[in-house]
Short mmCIF file of C-alpha atoms in Angstrom, two decimals:
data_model
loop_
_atom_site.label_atom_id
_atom_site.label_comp_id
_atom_site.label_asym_id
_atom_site.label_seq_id
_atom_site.Cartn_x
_atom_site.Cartn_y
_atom_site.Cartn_z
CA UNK A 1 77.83 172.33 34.24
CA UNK A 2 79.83 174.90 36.00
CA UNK A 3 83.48 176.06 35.19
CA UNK A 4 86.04 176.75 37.81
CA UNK A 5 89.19 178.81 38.37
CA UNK A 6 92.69 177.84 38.76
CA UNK A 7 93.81 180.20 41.60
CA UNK A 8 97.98 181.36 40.71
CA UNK A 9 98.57 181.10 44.92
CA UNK A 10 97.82 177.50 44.32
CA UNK A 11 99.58 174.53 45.56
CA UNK A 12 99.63 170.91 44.35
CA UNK A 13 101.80 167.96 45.36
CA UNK A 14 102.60 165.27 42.96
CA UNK A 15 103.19 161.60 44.36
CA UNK A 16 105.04 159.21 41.89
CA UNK A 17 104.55 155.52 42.85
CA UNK A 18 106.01 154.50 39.31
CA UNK A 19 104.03 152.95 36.17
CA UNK A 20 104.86 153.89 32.82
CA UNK A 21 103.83 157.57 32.71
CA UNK A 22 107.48 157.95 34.94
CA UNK A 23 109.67 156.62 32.11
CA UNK A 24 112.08 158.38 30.06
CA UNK A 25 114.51 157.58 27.21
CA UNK A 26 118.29 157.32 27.99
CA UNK A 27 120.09 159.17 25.14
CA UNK A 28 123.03 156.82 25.26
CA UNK A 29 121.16 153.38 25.59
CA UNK A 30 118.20 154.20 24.09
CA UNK A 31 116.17 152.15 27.45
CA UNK A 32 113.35 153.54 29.62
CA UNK A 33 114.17 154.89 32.62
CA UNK A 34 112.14 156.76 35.66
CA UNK A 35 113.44 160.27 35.49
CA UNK A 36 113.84 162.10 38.84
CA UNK A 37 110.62 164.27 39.51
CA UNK A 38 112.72 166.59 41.21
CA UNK A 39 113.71 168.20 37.49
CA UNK A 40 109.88 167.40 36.66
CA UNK A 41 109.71 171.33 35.66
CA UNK A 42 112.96 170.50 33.30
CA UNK A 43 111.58 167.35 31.54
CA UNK A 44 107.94 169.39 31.46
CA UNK A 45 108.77 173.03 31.13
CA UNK A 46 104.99 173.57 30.36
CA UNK A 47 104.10 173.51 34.07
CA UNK A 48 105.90 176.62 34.33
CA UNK A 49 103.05 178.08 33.10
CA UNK A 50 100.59 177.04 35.44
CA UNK A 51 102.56 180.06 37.71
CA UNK A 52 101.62 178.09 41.33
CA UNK A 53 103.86 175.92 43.49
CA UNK A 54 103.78 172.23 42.50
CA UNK A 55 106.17 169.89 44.80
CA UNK A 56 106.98 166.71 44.17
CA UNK A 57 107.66 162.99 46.01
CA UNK A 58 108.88 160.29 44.48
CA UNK A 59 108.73 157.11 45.60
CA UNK A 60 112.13 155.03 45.45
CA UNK A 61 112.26 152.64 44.03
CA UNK A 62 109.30 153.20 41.64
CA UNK A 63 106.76 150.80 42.10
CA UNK A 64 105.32 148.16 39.38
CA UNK A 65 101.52 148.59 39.57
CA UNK A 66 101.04 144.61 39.37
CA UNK A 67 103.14 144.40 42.31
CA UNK A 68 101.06 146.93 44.14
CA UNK A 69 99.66 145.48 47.70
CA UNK A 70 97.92 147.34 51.01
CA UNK A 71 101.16 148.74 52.19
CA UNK A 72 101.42 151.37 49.28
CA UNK A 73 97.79 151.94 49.66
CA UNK A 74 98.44 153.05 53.11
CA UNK A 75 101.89 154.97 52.44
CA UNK A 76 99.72 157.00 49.92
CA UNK A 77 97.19 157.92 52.47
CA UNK A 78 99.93 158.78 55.35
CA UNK A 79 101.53 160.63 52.77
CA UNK A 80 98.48 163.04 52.17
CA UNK A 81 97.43 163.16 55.83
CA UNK A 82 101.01 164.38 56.58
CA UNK A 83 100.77 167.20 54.04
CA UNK A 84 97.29 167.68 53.88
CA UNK A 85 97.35 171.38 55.38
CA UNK A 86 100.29 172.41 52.86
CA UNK A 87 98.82 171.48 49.53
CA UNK A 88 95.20 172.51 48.26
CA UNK A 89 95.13 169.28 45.61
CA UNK A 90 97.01 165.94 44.87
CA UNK A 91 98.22 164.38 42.30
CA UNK A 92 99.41 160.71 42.07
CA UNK A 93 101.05 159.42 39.43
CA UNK A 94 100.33 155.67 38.85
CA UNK A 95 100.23 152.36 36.98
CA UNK A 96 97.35 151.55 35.39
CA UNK A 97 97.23 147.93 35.44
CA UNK A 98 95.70 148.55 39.12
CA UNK A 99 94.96 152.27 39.24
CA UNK A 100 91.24 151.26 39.51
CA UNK A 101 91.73 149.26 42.62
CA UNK A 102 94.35 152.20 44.87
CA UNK A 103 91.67 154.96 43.83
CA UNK A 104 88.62 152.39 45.22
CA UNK A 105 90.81 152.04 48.23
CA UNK A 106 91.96 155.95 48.74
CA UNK A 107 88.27 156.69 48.51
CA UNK A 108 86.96 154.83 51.65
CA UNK A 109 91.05 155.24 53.72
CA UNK A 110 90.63 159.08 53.03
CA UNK A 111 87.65 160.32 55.12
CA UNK A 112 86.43 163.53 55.13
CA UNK A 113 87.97 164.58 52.45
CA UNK A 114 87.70 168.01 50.45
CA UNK A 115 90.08 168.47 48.36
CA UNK A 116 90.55 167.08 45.51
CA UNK A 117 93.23 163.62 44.87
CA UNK A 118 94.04 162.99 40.87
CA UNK A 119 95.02 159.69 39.76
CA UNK A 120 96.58 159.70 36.77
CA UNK A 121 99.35 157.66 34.34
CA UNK A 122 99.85 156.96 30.56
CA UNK A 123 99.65 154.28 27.93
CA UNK A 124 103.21 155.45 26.64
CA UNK A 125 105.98 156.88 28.65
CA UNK A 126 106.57 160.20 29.04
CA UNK A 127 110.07 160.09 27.46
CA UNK A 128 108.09 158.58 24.22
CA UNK A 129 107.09 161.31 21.76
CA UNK A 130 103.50 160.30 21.26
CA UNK A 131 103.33 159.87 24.61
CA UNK A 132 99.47 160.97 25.88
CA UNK A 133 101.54 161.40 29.67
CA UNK A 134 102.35 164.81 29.44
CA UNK A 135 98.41 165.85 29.07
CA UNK A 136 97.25 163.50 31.14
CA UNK A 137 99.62 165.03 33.74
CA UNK A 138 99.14 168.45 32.85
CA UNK A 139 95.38 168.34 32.45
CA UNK A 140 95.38 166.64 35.92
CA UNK A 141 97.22 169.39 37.46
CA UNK A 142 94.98 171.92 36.54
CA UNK A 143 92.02 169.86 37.62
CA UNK A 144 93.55 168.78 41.41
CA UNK A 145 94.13 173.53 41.43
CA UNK A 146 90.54 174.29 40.48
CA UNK A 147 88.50 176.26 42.55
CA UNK A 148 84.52 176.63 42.36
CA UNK A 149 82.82 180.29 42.48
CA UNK A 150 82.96 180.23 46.46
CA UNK A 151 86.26 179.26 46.59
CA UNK A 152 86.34 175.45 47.99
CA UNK A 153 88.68 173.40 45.84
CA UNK A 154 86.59 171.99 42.82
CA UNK A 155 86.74 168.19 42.95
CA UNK A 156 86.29 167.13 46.54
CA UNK A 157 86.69 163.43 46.43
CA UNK A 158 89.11 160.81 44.86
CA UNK A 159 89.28 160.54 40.82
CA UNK A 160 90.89 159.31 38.12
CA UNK A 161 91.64 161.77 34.96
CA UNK A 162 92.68 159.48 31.84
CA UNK A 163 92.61 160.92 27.75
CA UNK A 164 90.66 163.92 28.51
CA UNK A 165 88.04 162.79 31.34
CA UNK A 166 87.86 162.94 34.56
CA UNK A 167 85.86 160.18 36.52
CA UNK A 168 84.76 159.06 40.10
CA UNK A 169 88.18 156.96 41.23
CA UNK A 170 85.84 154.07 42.80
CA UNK A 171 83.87 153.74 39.57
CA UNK A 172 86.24 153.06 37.32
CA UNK A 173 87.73 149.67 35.60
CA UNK A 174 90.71 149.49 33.04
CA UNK A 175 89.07 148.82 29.71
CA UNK A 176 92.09 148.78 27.16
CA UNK A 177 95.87 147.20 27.68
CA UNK A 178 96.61 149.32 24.41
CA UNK A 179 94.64 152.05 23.70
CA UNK A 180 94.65 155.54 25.21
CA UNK A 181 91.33 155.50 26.38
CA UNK A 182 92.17 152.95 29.07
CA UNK A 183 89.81 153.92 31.62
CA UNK A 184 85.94 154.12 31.40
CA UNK A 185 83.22 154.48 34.27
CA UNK A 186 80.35 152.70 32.52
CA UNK A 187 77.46 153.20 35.57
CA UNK A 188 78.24 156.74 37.09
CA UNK A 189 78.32 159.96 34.64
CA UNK A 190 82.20 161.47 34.01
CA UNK A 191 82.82 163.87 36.51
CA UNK A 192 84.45 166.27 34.06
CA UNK A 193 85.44 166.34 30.23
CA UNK A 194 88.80 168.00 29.24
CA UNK A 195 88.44 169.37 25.87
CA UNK A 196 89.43 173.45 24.82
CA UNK A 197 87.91 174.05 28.14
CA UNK A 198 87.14 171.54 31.01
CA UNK A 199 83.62 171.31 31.64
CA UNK A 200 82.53 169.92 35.19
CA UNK A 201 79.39 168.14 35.61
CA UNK A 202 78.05 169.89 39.39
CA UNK A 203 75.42 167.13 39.47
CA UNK A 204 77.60 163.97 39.80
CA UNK A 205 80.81 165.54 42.03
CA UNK A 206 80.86 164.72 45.25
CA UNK A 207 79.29 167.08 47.97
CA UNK A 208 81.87 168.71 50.77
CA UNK A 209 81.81 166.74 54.16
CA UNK A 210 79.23 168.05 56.32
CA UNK A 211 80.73 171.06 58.81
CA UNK A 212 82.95 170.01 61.33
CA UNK A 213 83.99 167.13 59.97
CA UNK A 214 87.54 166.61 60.03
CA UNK A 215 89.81 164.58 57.83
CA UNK A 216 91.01 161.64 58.94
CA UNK A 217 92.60 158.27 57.25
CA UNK A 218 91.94 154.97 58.26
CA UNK A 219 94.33 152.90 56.76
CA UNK A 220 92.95 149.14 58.25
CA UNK A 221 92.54 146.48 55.61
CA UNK A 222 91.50 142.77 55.93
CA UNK A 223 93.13 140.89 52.95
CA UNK A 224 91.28 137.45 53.87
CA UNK A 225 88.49 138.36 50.97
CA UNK A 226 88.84 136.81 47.28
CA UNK A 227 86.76 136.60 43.89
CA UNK A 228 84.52 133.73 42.62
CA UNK A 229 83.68 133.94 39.12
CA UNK A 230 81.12 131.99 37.30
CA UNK A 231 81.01 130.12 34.31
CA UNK A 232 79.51 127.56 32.70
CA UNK A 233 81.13 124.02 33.98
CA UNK A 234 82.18 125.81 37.30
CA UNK A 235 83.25 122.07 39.27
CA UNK A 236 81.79 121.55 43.18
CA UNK A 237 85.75 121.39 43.67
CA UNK A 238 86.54 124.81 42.84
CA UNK A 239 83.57 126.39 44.54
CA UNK A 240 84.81 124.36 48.02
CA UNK A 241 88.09 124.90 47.90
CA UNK A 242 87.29 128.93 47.71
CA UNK A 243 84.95 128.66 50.06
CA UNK A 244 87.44 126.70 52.31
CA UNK A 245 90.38 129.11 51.95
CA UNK A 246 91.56 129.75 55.64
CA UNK A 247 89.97 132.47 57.50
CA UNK A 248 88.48 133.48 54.28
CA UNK A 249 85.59 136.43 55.42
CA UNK A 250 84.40 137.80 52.23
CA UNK A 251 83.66 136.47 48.76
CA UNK A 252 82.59 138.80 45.62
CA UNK A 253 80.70 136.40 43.44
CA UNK A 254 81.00 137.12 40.05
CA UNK A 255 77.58 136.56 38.74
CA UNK A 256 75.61 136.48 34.99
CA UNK A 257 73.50 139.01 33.70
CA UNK A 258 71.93 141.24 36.92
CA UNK A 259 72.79 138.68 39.30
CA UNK A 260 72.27 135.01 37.82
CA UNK A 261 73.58 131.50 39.30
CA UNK A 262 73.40 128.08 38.57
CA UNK A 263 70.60 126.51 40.48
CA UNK A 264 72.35 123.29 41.30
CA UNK A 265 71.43 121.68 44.42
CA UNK A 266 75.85 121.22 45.69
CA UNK A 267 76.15 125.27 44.53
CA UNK A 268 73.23 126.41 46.49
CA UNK A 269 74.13 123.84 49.65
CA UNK A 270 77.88 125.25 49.61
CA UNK A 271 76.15 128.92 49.41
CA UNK A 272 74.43 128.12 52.55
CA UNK A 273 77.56 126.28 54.64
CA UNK A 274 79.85 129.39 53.56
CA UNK A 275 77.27 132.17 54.61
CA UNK A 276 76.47 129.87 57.51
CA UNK A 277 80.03 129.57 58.57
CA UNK A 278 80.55 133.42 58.37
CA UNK A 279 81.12 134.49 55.18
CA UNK A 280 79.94 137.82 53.68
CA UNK A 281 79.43 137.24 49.84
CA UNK A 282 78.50 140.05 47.62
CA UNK A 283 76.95 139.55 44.42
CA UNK A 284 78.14 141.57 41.55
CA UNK A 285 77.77 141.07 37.51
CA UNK A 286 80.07 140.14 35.14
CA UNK A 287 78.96 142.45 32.94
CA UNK A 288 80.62 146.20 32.76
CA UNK A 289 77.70 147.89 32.63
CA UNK A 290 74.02 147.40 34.61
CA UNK A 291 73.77 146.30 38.31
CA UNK A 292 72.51 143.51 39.80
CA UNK A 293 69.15 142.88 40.99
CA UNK A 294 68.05 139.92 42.97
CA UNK A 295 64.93 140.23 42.66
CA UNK A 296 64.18 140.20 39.05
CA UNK A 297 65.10 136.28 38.84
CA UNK A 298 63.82 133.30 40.53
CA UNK A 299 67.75 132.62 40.94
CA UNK A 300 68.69 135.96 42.37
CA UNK A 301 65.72 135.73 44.58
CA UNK A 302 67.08 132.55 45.94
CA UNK A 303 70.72 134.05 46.88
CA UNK A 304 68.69 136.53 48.29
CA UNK A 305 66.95 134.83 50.80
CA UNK A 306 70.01 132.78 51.25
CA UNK A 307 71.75 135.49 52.30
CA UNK A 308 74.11 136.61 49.86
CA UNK A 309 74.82 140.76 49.46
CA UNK A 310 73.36 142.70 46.74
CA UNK A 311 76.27 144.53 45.44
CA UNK A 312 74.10 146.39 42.92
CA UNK A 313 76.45 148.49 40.38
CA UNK A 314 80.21 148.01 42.80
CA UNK A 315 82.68 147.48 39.88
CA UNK A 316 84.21 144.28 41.36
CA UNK A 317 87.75 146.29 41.87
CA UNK A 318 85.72 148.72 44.45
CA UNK A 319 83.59 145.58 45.72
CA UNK A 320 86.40 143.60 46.54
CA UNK A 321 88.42 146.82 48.02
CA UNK A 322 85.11 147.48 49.89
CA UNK A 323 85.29 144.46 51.94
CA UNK A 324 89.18 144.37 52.85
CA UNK A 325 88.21 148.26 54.02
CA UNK A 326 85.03 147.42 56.20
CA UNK A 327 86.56 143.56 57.99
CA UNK A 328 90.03 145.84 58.23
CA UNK A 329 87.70 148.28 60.36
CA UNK A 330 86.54 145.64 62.73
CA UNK A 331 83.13 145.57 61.88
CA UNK A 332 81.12 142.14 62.41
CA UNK A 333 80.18 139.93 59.40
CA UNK A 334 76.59 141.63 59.79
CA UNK A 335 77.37 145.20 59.69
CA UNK A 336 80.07 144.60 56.77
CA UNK A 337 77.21 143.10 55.15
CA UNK A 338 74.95 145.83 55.72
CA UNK A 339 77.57 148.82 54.54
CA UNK A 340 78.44 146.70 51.12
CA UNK A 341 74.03 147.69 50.23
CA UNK A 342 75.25 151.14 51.45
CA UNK A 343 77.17 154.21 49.48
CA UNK A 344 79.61 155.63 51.83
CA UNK A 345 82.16 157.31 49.14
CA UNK A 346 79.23 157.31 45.95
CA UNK A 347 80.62 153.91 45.09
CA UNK A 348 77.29 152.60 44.07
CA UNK A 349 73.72 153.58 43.15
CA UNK A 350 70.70 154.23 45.01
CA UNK A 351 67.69 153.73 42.02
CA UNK A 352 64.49 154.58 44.10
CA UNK A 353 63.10 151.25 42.65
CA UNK A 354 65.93 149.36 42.85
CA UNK A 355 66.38 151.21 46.66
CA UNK A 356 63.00 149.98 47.91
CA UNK A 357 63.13 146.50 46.72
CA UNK A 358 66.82 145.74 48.18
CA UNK A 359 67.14 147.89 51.34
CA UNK A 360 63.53 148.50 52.01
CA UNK A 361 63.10 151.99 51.53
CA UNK A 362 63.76 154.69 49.24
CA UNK A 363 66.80 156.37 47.61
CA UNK A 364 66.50 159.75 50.42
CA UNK A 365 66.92 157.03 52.95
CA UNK A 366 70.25 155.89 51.90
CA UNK A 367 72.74 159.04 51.46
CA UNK A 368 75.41 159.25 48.59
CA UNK A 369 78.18 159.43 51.13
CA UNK A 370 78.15 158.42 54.52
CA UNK A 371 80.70 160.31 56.56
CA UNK A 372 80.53 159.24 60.01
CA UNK A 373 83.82 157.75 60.29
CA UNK A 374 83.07 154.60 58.09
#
């Protein structure tokens, strides 16, 4: 663990899409409203405090995180390209019905990137008066400012920072509609806990890009992926018809256990015809915590050699953001189905064991984070 420094010269930017955490009682009618984050320093007079320049942008109208699609995800990233010079961290303030899948999606668009983008939102609004915004806010803030001992901005990668931890954006799932521990990342070690100090975890932050690399965005997504989740019953009619879903080019099968499916002879034949046909399909569990390995199983083995994608520990929100990122790139079904077995943002794991038996070799073969413009 390592603790950083909040320089006073520094500058943050905070992005309001909308979600709760923007919502503040009218006096009069008593109803929630989104304040104006240009008086953010009048409804949050705390921040004062902080003594460095924090800006604001607010998108108009506020946006309902269920109604969220790829066009925000792409006006976020623009956004931070255009002011990625001015500001030494960013903030976004967001939703969190689908906070998990914009951070999975931020993390591959933004390449290169070192310095440090902050999701964050609330449970309650901020207008409420056991509201858990205003530290959530606050406490992300501080975090998006930090400095290490050499002076490179602390958190180089995407996160989300919910109820006093901070966590690797493309990790996380929402685990509560009504709690305020709403976010957990159940196979990659918090990034940072936010207690009378905040203590970082060195070990499991991202590394800087390698020299020279610049920051870019690539903002290209391929919507024509879906989900397919198992259970018991699951009809020969269903599994068609999502297999036959015009110019469908990626499925994330939602498997048992560490990769399990049935062994019927109509599932396995419609495996084949869609992988035959063109289809990437990536195998994730439905369980929140383990990864899947096809190997372990006489029926993971046989999706295996099928064809289908180990997608190891991807929560499904980054797997299924993974694939709309990669076919919006203009890869070919075979390299997008060589990436999804390969961490280019520390999405997923590399177990040396696990390594060999999937990709062949061993966990120093396959890098945390690819940054070669992927």
């Amino acid at each position: 663990m390592q603790d950083s420094n909040t320089a006073p010269e520094a500058s943050i930017l905070l992005i309001y899409t909308g979600g709760t955490i923007g919502m503040i009682e009218n006096p009069d009618t008593g109803a929630l409203e989104a304040f104006d984050f240009a008086y953010l320093s009048e409804n949050l007079p705390e921040l004062k405090r902080f003594g460095f320049k924090i800006d604001s942008i607010q998108f108009d109208p506020p946006v309902d995180s269920a109604t969220i699609d790829i066009s925000l995800w792409s006006r976020l990233a623009e956004t931070i390209a255009q002011r990625y010079e001015e500001y030494d961290g960013f903030v976004i303030l967001h939703g969190t019905d689908t906070m998990a899948y914009t951070a999975s999606a931020l993390s591959f668009m933004l390449d290169g990137l070192c310095k440090p983008v902050v999701l964050t939102g609330s449970q309650l609004p901020i207008g409420k008066l056991r509201t858990d915004g205003k530290e959530n806010l606050i406490t992300a803030i501080e975090i998006a400012a930090a400095r290490n001992s050499c002076g490179s901005m602390r958190i180089p990668e995407v996160c989300i920072f919910f109820e006093n931890y901070l966590m690797r954006g493309n990790r996380c799932a929402k685990i509560s509609a009504d709690q305020f521990n709403a976010f957990d990342t159940f196979n990659y070690p918090r990034l940072a806990f936010a207690g009378i100090d905040i203590r970082y975890e060195s070990t499991y932050i991202a590394p800087l890009p390698k020299p020279g690399k610049k920051f870019e965005i690539h903002t290209g997504m391929n919507t024509h992926v879906t989900f397919l989740k198992l259970f018991p019953g699951i009809s020969p009619d269903v599994v068609r018809a999502t297999f036959d879903i015009p110019g469908l080019k990626g499925v994330v099968l939602e498997t048992y256990g560490s990769g399990n499916a049935p062994m019927e002879p109509w599932f396995l034949d419609l495996i084949r015809l869609a992988i035959s046909r063109g289809i990437v399909i990536v195998n994730v569990t439905q369980c929140v915590m383990g990864y899947v390995d096809m190997v372990k199983y006489k029926t993971g083995l046989y999706l295996k050699q099928m064809g289908v994608v180990s997608g190891y520990d991807l929560t499904s929100e980054c797997a299924i953001v993974k694939l709309m990122y990669l076919f919006g790139q203009g890869y070919e079904r075979d390299e997008v189905a060589r990436l999804m077995e390969v961490p280019l943002r520390g999405e997923l794991s590399c177990d040396p064991i696990i390594a060999q038996r999937h990709f062949g070799h061993c966990e120093q073969s396959v890098p945390s984070f690819e940054t070669n413009g992927i």
